[in-house]
PDB file of C-alpha atoms in Angstrom:
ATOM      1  CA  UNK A1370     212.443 131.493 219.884  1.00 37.00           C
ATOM      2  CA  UNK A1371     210.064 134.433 218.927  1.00 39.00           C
ATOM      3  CA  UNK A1372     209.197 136.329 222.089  1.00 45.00           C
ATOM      4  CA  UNK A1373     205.480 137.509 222.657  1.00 49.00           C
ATOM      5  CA  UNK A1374     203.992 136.074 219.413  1.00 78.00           C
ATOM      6  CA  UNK A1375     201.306 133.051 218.009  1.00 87.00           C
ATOM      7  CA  UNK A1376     203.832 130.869 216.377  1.00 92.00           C
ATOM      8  CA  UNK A1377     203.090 128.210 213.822  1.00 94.00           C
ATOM      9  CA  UNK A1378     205.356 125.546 214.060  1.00 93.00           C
ATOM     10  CA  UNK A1379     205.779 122.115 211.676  1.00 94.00           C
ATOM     11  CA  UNK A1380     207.064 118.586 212.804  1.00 93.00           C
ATOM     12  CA  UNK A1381     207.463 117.486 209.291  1.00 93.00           C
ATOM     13  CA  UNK A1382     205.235 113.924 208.571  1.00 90.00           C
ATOM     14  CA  UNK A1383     203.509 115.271 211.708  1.00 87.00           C
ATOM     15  CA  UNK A1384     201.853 117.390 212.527  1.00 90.00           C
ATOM     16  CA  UNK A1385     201.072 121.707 212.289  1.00 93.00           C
ATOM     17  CA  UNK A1386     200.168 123.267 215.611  1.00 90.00           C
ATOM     18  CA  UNK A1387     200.381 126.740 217.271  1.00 89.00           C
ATOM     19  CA  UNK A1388     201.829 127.916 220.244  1.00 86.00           C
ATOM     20  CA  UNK A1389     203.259 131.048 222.076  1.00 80.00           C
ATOM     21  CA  UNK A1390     206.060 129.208 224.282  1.00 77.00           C
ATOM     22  CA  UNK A1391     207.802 127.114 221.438  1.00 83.00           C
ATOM     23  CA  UNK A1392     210.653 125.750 223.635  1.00 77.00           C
ATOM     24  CA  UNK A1393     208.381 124.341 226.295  1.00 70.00           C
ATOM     25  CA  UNK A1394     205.837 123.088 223.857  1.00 74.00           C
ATOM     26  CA  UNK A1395     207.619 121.342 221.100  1.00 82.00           C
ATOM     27  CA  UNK A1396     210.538 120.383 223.249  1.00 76.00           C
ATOM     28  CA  UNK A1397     210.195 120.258 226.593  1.00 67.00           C
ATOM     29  CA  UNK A1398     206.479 118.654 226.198  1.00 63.00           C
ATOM     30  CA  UNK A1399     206.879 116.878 223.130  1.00 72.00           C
ATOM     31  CA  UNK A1400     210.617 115.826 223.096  1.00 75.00           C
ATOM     32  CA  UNK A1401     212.045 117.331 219.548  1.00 82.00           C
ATOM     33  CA  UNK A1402     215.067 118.810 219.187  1.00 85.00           C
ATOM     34  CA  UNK A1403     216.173 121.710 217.079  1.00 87.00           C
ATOM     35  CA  UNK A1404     216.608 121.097 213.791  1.00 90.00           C
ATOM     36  CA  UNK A1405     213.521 118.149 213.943  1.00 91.00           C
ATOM     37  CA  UNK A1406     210.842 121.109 213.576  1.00 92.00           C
ATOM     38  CA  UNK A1407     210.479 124.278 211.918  1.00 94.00           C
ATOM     39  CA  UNK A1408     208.489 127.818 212.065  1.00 94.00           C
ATOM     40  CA  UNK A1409     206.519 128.550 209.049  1.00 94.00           C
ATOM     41  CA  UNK A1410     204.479 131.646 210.914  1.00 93.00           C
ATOM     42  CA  UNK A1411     204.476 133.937 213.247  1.00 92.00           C
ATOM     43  CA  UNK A1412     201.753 136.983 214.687  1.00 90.00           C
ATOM     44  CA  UNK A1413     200.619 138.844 217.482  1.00 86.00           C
ATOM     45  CA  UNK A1414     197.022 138.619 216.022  1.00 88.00           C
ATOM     46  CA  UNK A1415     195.654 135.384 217.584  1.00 86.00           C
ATOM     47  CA  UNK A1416     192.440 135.319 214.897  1.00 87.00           C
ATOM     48  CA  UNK A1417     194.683 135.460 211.703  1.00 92.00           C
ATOM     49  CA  UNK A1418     197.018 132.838 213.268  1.00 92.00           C
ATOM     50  CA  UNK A1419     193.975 130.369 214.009  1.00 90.00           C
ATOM     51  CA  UNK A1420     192.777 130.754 210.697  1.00 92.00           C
ATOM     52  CA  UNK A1421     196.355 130.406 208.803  1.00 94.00           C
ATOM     53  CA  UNK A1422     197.203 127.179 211.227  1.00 93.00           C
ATOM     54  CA  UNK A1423     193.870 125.493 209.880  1.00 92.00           C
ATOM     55  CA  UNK A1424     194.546 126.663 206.138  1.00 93.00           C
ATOM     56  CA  UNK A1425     198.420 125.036 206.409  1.00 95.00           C
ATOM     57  CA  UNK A1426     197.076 121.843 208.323  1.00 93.00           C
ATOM     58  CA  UNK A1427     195.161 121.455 205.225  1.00 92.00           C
ATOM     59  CA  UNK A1428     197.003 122.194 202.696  1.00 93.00           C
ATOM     60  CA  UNK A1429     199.994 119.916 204.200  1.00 93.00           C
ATOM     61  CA  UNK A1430     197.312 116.964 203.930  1.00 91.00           C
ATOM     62  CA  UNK A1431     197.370 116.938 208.369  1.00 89.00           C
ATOM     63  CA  UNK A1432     194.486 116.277 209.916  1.00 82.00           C
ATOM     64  CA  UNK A1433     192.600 119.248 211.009  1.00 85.00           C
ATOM     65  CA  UNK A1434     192.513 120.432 214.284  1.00 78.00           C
ATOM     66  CA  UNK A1435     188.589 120.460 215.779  1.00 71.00           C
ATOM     67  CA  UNK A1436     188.663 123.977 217.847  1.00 71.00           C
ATOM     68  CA  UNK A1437     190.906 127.063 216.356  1.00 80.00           C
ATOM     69  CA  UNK A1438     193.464 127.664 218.582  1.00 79.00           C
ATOM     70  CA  UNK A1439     191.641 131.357 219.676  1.00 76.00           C
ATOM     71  CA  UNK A1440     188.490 128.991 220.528  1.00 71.00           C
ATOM     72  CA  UNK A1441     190.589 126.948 223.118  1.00 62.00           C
ATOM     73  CA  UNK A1442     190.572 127.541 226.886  1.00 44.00           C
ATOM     74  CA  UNK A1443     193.954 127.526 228.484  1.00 43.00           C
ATOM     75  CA  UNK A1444     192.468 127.146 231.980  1.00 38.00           C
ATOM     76  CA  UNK A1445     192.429 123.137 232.711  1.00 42.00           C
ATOM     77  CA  UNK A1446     189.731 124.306 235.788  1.00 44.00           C
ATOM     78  CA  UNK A1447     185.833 124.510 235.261  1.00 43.00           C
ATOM     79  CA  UNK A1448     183.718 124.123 238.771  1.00 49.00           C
ATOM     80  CA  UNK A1449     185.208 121.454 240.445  1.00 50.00           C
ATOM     81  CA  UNK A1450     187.191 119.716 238.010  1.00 76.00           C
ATOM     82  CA  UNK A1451     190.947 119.742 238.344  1.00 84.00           C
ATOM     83  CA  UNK A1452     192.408 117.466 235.636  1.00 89.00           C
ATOM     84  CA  UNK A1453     196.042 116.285 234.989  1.00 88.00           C
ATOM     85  CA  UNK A1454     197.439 115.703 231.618  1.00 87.00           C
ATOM     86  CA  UNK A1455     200.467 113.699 230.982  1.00 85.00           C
ATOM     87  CA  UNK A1456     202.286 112.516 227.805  1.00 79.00           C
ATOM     88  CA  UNK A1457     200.223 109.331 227.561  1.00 83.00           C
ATOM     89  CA  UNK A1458     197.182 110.173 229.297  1.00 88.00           C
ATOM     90  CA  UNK A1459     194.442 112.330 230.868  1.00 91.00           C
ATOM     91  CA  UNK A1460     194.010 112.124 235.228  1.00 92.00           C
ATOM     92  CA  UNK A1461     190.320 112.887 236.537  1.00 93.00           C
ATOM     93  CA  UNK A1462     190.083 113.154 240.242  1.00 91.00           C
ATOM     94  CA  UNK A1463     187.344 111.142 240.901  1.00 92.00           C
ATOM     95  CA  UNK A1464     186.814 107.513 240.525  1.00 94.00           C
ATOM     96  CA  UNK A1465     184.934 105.812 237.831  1.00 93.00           C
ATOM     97  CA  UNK A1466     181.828 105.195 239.707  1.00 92.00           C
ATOM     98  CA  UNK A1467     181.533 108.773 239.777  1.00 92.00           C
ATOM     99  CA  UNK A1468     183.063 110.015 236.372  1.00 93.00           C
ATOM    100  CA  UNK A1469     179.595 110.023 234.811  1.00 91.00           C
ATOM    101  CA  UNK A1470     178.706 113.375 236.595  1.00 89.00           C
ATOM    102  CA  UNK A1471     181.905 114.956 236.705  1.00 89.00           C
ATOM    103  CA  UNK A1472     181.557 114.764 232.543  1.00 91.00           C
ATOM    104  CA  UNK A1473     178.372 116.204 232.984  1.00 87.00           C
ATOM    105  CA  UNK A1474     178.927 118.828 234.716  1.00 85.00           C
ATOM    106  CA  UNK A1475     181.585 119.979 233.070  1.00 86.00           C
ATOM    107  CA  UNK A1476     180.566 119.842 229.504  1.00 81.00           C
ATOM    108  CA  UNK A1477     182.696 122.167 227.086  1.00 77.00           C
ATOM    109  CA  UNK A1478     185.617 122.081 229.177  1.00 82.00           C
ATOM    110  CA  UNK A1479     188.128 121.826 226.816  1.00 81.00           C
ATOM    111  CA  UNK A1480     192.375 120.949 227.104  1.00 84.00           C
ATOM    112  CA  UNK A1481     195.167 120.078 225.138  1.00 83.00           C
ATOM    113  CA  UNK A1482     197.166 117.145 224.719  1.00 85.00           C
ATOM    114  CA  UNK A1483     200.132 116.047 223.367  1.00 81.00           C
ATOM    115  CA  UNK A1484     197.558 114.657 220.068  1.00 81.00           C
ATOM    116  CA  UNK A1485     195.262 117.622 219.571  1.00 80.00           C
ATOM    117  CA  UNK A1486     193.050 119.988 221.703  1.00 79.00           C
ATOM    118  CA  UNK A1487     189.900 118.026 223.491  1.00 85.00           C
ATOM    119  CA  UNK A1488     186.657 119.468 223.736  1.00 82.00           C
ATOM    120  CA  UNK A1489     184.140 117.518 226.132  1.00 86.00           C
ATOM    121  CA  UNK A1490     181.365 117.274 225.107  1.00 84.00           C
ATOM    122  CA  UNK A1491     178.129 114.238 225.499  1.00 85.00           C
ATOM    123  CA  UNK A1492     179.534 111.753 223.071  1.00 85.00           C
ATOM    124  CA  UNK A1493     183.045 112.190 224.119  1.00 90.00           C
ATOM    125  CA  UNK A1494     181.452 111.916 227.942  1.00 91.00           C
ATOM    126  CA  UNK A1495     180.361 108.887 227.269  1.00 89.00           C
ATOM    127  CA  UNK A1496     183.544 107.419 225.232  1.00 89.00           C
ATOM    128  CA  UNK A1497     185.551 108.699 228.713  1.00 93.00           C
ATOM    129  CA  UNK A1498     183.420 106.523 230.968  1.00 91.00           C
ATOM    130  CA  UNK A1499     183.766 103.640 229.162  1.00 88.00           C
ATOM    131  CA  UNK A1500     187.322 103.367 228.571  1.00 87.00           C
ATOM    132  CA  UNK A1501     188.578 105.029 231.871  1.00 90.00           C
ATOM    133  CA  UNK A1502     190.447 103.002 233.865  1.00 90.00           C
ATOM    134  CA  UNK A1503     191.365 103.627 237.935  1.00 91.00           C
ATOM    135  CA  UNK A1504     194.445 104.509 238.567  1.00 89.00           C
ATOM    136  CA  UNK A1505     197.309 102.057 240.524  1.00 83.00           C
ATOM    137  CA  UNK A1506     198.409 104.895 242.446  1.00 83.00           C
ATOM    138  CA  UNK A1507     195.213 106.361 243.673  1.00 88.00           C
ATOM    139  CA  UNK A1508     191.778 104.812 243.911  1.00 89.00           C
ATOM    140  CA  UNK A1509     189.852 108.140 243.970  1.00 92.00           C
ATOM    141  CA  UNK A1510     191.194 109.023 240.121  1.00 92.00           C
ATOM    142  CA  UNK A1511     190.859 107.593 236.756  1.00 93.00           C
ATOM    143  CA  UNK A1512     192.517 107.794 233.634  1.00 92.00           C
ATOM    144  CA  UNK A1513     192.336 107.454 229.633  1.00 90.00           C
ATOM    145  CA  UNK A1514     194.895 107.241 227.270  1.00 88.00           C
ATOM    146  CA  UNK A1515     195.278 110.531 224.812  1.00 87.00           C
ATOM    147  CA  UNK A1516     196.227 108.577 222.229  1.00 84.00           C
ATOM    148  CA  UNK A1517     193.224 106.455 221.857  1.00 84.00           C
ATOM    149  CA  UNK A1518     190.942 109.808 223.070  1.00 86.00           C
ATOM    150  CA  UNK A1519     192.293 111.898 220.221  1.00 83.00           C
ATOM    151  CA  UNK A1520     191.864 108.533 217.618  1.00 79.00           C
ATOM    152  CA  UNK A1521     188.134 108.205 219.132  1.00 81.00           C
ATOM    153  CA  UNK A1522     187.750 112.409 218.253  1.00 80.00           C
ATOM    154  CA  UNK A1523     189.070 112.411 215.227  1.00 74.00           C
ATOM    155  CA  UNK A1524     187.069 109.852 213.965  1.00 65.00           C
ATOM    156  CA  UNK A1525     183.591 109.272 215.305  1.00 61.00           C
ATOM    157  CA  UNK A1526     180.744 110.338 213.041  1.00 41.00           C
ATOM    158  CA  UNK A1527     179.056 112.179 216.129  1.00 40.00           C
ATOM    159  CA  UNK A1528     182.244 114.545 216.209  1.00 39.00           C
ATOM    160  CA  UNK A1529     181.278 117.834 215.539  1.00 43.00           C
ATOM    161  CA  UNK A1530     183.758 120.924 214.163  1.00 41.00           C
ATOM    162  CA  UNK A1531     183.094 124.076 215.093  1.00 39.00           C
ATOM    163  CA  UNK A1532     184.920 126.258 212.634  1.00 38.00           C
ATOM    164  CA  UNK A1533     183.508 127.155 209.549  1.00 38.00           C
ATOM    165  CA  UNK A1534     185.835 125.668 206.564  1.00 42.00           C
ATOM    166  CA  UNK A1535     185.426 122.154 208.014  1.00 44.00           C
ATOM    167  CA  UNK A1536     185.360 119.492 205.479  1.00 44.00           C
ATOM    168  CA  UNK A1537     183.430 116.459 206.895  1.00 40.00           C
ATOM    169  CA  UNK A1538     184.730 114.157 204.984  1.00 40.00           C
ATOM    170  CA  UNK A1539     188.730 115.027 206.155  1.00 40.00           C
ATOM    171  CA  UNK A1540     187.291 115.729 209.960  1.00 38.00           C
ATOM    172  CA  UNK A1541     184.867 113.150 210.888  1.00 37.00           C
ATOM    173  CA  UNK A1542     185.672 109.743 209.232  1.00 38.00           C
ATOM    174  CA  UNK A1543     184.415 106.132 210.261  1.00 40.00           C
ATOM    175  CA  UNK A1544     185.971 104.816 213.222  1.00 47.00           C
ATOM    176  CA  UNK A1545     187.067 101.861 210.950  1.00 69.00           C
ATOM    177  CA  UNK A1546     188.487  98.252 211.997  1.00 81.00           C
ATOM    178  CA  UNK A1547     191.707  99.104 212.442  1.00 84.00           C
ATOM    179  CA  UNK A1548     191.237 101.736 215.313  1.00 80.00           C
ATOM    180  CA  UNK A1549     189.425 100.014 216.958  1.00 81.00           C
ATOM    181  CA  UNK A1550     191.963  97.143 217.526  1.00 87.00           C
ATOM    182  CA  UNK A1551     194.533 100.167 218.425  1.00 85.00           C
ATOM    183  CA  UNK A1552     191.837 100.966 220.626  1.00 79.00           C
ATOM    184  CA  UNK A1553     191.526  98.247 222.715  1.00 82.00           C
ATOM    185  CA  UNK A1554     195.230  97.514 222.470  1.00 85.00           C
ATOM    186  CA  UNK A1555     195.900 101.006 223.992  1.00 80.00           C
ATOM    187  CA  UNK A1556     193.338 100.188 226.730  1.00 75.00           C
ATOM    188  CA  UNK A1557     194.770  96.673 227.710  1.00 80.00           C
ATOM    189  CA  UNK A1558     198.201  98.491 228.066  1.00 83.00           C
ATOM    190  CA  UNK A1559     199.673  96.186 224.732  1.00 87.00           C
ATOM    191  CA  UNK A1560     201.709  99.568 223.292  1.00 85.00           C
ATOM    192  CA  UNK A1561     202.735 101.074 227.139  1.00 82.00           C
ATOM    193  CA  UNK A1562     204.080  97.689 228.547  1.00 82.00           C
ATOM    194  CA  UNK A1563     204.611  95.412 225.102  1.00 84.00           C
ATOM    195  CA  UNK A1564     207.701  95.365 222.342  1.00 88.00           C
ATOM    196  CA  UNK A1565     208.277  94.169 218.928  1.00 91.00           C
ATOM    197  CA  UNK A1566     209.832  91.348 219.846  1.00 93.00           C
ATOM    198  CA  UNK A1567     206.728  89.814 221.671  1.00 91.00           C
ATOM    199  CA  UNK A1568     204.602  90.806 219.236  1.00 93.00           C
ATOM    200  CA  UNK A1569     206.791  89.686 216.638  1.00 94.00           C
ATOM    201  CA  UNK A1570     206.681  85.819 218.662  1.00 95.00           C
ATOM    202  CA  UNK A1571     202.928  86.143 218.924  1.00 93.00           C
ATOM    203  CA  UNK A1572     202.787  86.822 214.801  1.00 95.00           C
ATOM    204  CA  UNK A1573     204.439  83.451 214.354  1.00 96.00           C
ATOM    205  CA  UNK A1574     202.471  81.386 216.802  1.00 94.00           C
ATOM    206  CA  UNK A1575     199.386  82.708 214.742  1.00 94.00           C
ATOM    207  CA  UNK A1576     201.281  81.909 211.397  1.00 95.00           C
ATOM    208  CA  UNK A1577     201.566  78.319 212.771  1.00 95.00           C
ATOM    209  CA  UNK A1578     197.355  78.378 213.725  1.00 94.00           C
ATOM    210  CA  UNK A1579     196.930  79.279 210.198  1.00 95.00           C
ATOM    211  CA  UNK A1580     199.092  76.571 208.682  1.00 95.00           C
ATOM    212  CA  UNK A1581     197.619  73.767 210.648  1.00 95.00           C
ATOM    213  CA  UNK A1582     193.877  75.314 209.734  1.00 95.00           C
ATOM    214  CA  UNK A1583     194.935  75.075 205.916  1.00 95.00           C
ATOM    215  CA  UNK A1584     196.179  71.283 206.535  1.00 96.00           C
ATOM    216  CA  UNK A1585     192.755  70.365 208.400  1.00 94.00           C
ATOM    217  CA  UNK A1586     190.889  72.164 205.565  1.00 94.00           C
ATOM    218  CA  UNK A1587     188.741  74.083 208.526  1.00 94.00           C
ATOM    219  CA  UNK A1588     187.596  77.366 207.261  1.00 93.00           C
ATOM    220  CA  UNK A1589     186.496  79.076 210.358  1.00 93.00           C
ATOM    221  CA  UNK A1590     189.968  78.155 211.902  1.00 94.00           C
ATOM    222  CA  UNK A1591     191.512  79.995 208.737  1.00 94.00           C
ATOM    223  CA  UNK A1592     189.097  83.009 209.286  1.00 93.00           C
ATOM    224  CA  UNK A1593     190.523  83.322 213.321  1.00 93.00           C
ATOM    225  CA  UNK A1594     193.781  82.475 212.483  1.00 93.00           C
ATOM    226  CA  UNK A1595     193.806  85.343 209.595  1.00 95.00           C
ATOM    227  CA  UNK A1596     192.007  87.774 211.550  1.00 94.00           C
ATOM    228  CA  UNK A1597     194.585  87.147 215.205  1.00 94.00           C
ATOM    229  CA  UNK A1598     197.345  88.033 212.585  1.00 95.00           C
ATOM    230  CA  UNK A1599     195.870  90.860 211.257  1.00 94.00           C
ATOM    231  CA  UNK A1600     195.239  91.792 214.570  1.00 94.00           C
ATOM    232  CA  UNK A1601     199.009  91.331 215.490  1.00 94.00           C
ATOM    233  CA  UNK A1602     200.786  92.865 212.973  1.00 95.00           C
ATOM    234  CA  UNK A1603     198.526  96.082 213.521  1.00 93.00           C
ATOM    235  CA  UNK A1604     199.756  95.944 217.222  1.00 93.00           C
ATOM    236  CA  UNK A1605     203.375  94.835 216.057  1.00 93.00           C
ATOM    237  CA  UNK A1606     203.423  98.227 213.156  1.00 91.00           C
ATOM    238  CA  UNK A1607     202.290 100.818 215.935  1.00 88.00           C
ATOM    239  CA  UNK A1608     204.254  99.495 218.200  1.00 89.00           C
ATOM    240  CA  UNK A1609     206.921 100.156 215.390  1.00 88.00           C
ATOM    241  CA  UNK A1610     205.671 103.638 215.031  1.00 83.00           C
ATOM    242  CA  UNK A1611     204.285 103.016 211.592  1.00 82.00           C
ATOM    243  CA  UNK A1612     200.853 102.716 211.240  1.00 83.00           C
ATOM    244  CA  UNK A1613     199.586  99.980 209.225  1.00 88.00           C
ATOM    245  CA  UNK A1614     197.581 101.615 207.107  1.00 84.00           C
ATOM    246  CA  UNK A1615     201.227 103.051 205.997  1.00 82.00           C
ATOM    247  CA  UNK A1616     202.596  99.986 205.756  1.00 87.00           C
ATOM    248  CA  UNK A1617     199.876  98.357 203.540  1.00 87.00           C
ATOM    249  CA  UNK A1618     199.951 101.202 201.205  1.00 84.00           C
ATOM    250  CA  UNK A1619     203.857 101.659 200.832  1.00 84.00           C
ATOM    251  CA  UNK A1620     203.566  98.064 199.848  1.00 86.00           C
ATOM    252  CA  UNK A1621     200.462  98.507 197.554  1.00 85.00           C
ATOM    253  CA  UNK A1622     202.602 101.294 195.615  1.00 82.00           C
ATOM    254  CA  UNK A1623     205.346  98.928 194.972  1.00 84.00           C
ATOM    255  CA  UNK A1624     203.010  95.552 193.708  1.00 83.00           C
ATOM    256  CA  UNK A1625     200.694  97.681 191.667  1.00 82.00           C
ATOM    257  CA  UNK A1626     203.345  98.563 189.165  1.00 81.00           C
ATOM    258  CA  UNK A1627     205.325  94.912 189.939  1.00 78.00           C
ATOM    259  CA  UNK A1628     205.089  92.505 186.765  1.00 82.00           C
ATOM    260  CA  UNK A1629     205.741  88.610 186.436  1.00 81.00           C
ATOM    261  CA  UNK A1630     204.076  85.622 185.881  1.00 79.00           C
ATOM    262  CA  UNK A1631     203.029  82.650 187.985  1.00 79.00           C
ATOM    263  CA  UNK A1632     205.308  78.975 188.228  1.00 80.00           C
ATOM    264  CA  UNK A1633     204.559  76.694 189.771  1.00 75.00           C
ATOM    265  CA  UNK A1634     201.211  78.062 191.508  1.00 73.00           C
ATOM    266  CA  UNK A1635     203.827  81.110 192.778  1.00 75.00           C
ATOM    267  CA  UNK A1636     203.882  84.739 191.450  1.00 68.00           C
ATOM    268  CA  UNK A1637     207.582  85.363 190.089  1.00 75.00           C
ATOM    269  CA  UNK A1638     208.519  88.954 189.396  1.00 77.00           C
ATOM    270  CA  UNK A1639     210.510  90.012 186.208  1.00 78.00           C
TER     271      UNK A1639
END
């Protein structure tokens, strides 16, 4: 470890992020080892390393961190707000009858999590209140996940970055179909309490849907039937750790440069 400086550190296929404790950041609070990460920077000036961490996150093709890490508060405390952040999600100690106001009046409080730094702001607000959920353990506090928080950030038009080399286009994308299954698979607890495997049974009870939709020659059973499996297998890759947007283009790479001819009504490769 490098004592008393801004470190940049790199998961590689991850993620670039910045830190001045390295051991209790990247392993302690996000589980790698040594050996699964590496430092590509270190300083004592906190303004040239916010600037270099954005540059790298860029030119590494990561996505782009919303607040500089010299713009981010490390106090989780602003009036009467005391929040607790965990691995998979985000405490607030009220309930969600009275969320709504805590949000409000607490705007530009801003936190890290284990997917990015968090800046609250109206359209975020709003995005919290909807999706919060009250806690099992305590009636007086609510909950979101990160995951989904940081997915909603990262990708709602209304997001808006702060630094000055922001690309738009890289920062604030659509929040297209595919989040928004993960979305309200994260919030119905499908990735925290499902598997593979059951995912994996529910893929083939949809297969079977299809098949007998193609037999009755009922299109709008075919459109469900296609659209439960799509929604499936996206649940089935996360849970996987492999988004499917990676899957779908690993295989796109392969059968755009595959050649063959059809037989009998079936594509044969050479």
């Amino acid at each position: 470890m490098i004592d008393n400086k801004y470190i940049i550190y790199h998961i590689p296929g991850k993620k670039i992020g910045v830190t001045n404790d390295l051991y209790n950041r990247v392993e302690c609070q996000q589980g790698y080892e040594v050996g699964e990460y590496e430092v590509l920077e270190s300083s004592d000036d906190i303004d040239y390393i916010s600037k270099r961490e954005i540059e790298l996150q860029k030119s590494y093709g990561y996505r782009v961190d919303l607040k500089p890490y010299n713009k981010l508060s490390v106090n989780l405390k602003l009036k009467n707000m005391n929040i607790n952040i965990t691995e998979q999600t985000t405490t607030f100690p009220c309930p969600v009858n009275k969320l709504k106001g805590q949000l409000m009046d607490n705007l530009e409080m801003r936190w890290e999590t284990e997917h990015g730094q968090v800046c609250l702001d109206k359209d975020l607000a709003m995005w919290i209140e909807k999706n919060a959920k009250t806690s099992m353990f305590n009636d007086n506090r609510c909950y979101v996940y990160n995951k989904a928080m940081s997915r909603y950030i990262s990708n709602s038009k209304q997001t808006k970055c702060d630094f000055e080399e922001c690309d738009e286009d890289d920062c604030c994308q659509d929040f297209n179909t595919f989040d928004k299954i993960r979305d309200w698979a994260e919030y119905r607890g499908i990735y925290a309490e499902g598997d593979p495997k059951t995912q994996y049974i529910k893929l083939m009870e949809e297969a079977g849907e299809l098949g007998r939709a193609i037999l009755k020659q009922n299109r709008e059973e075919q459109k469900d039937a296609i659209g439960d499996m799509v929604v499936v297998l996206t649940n089935l890759a996360e849970l996987l750790d492999m988004p499917i947007e990676e899957c779908v283009e690993s295989a796109w790479d392969v059968i755009s440069k595959r050649t063959g001819k059809m037989i009998n009504g079936t594509f044969v490769k050479d």
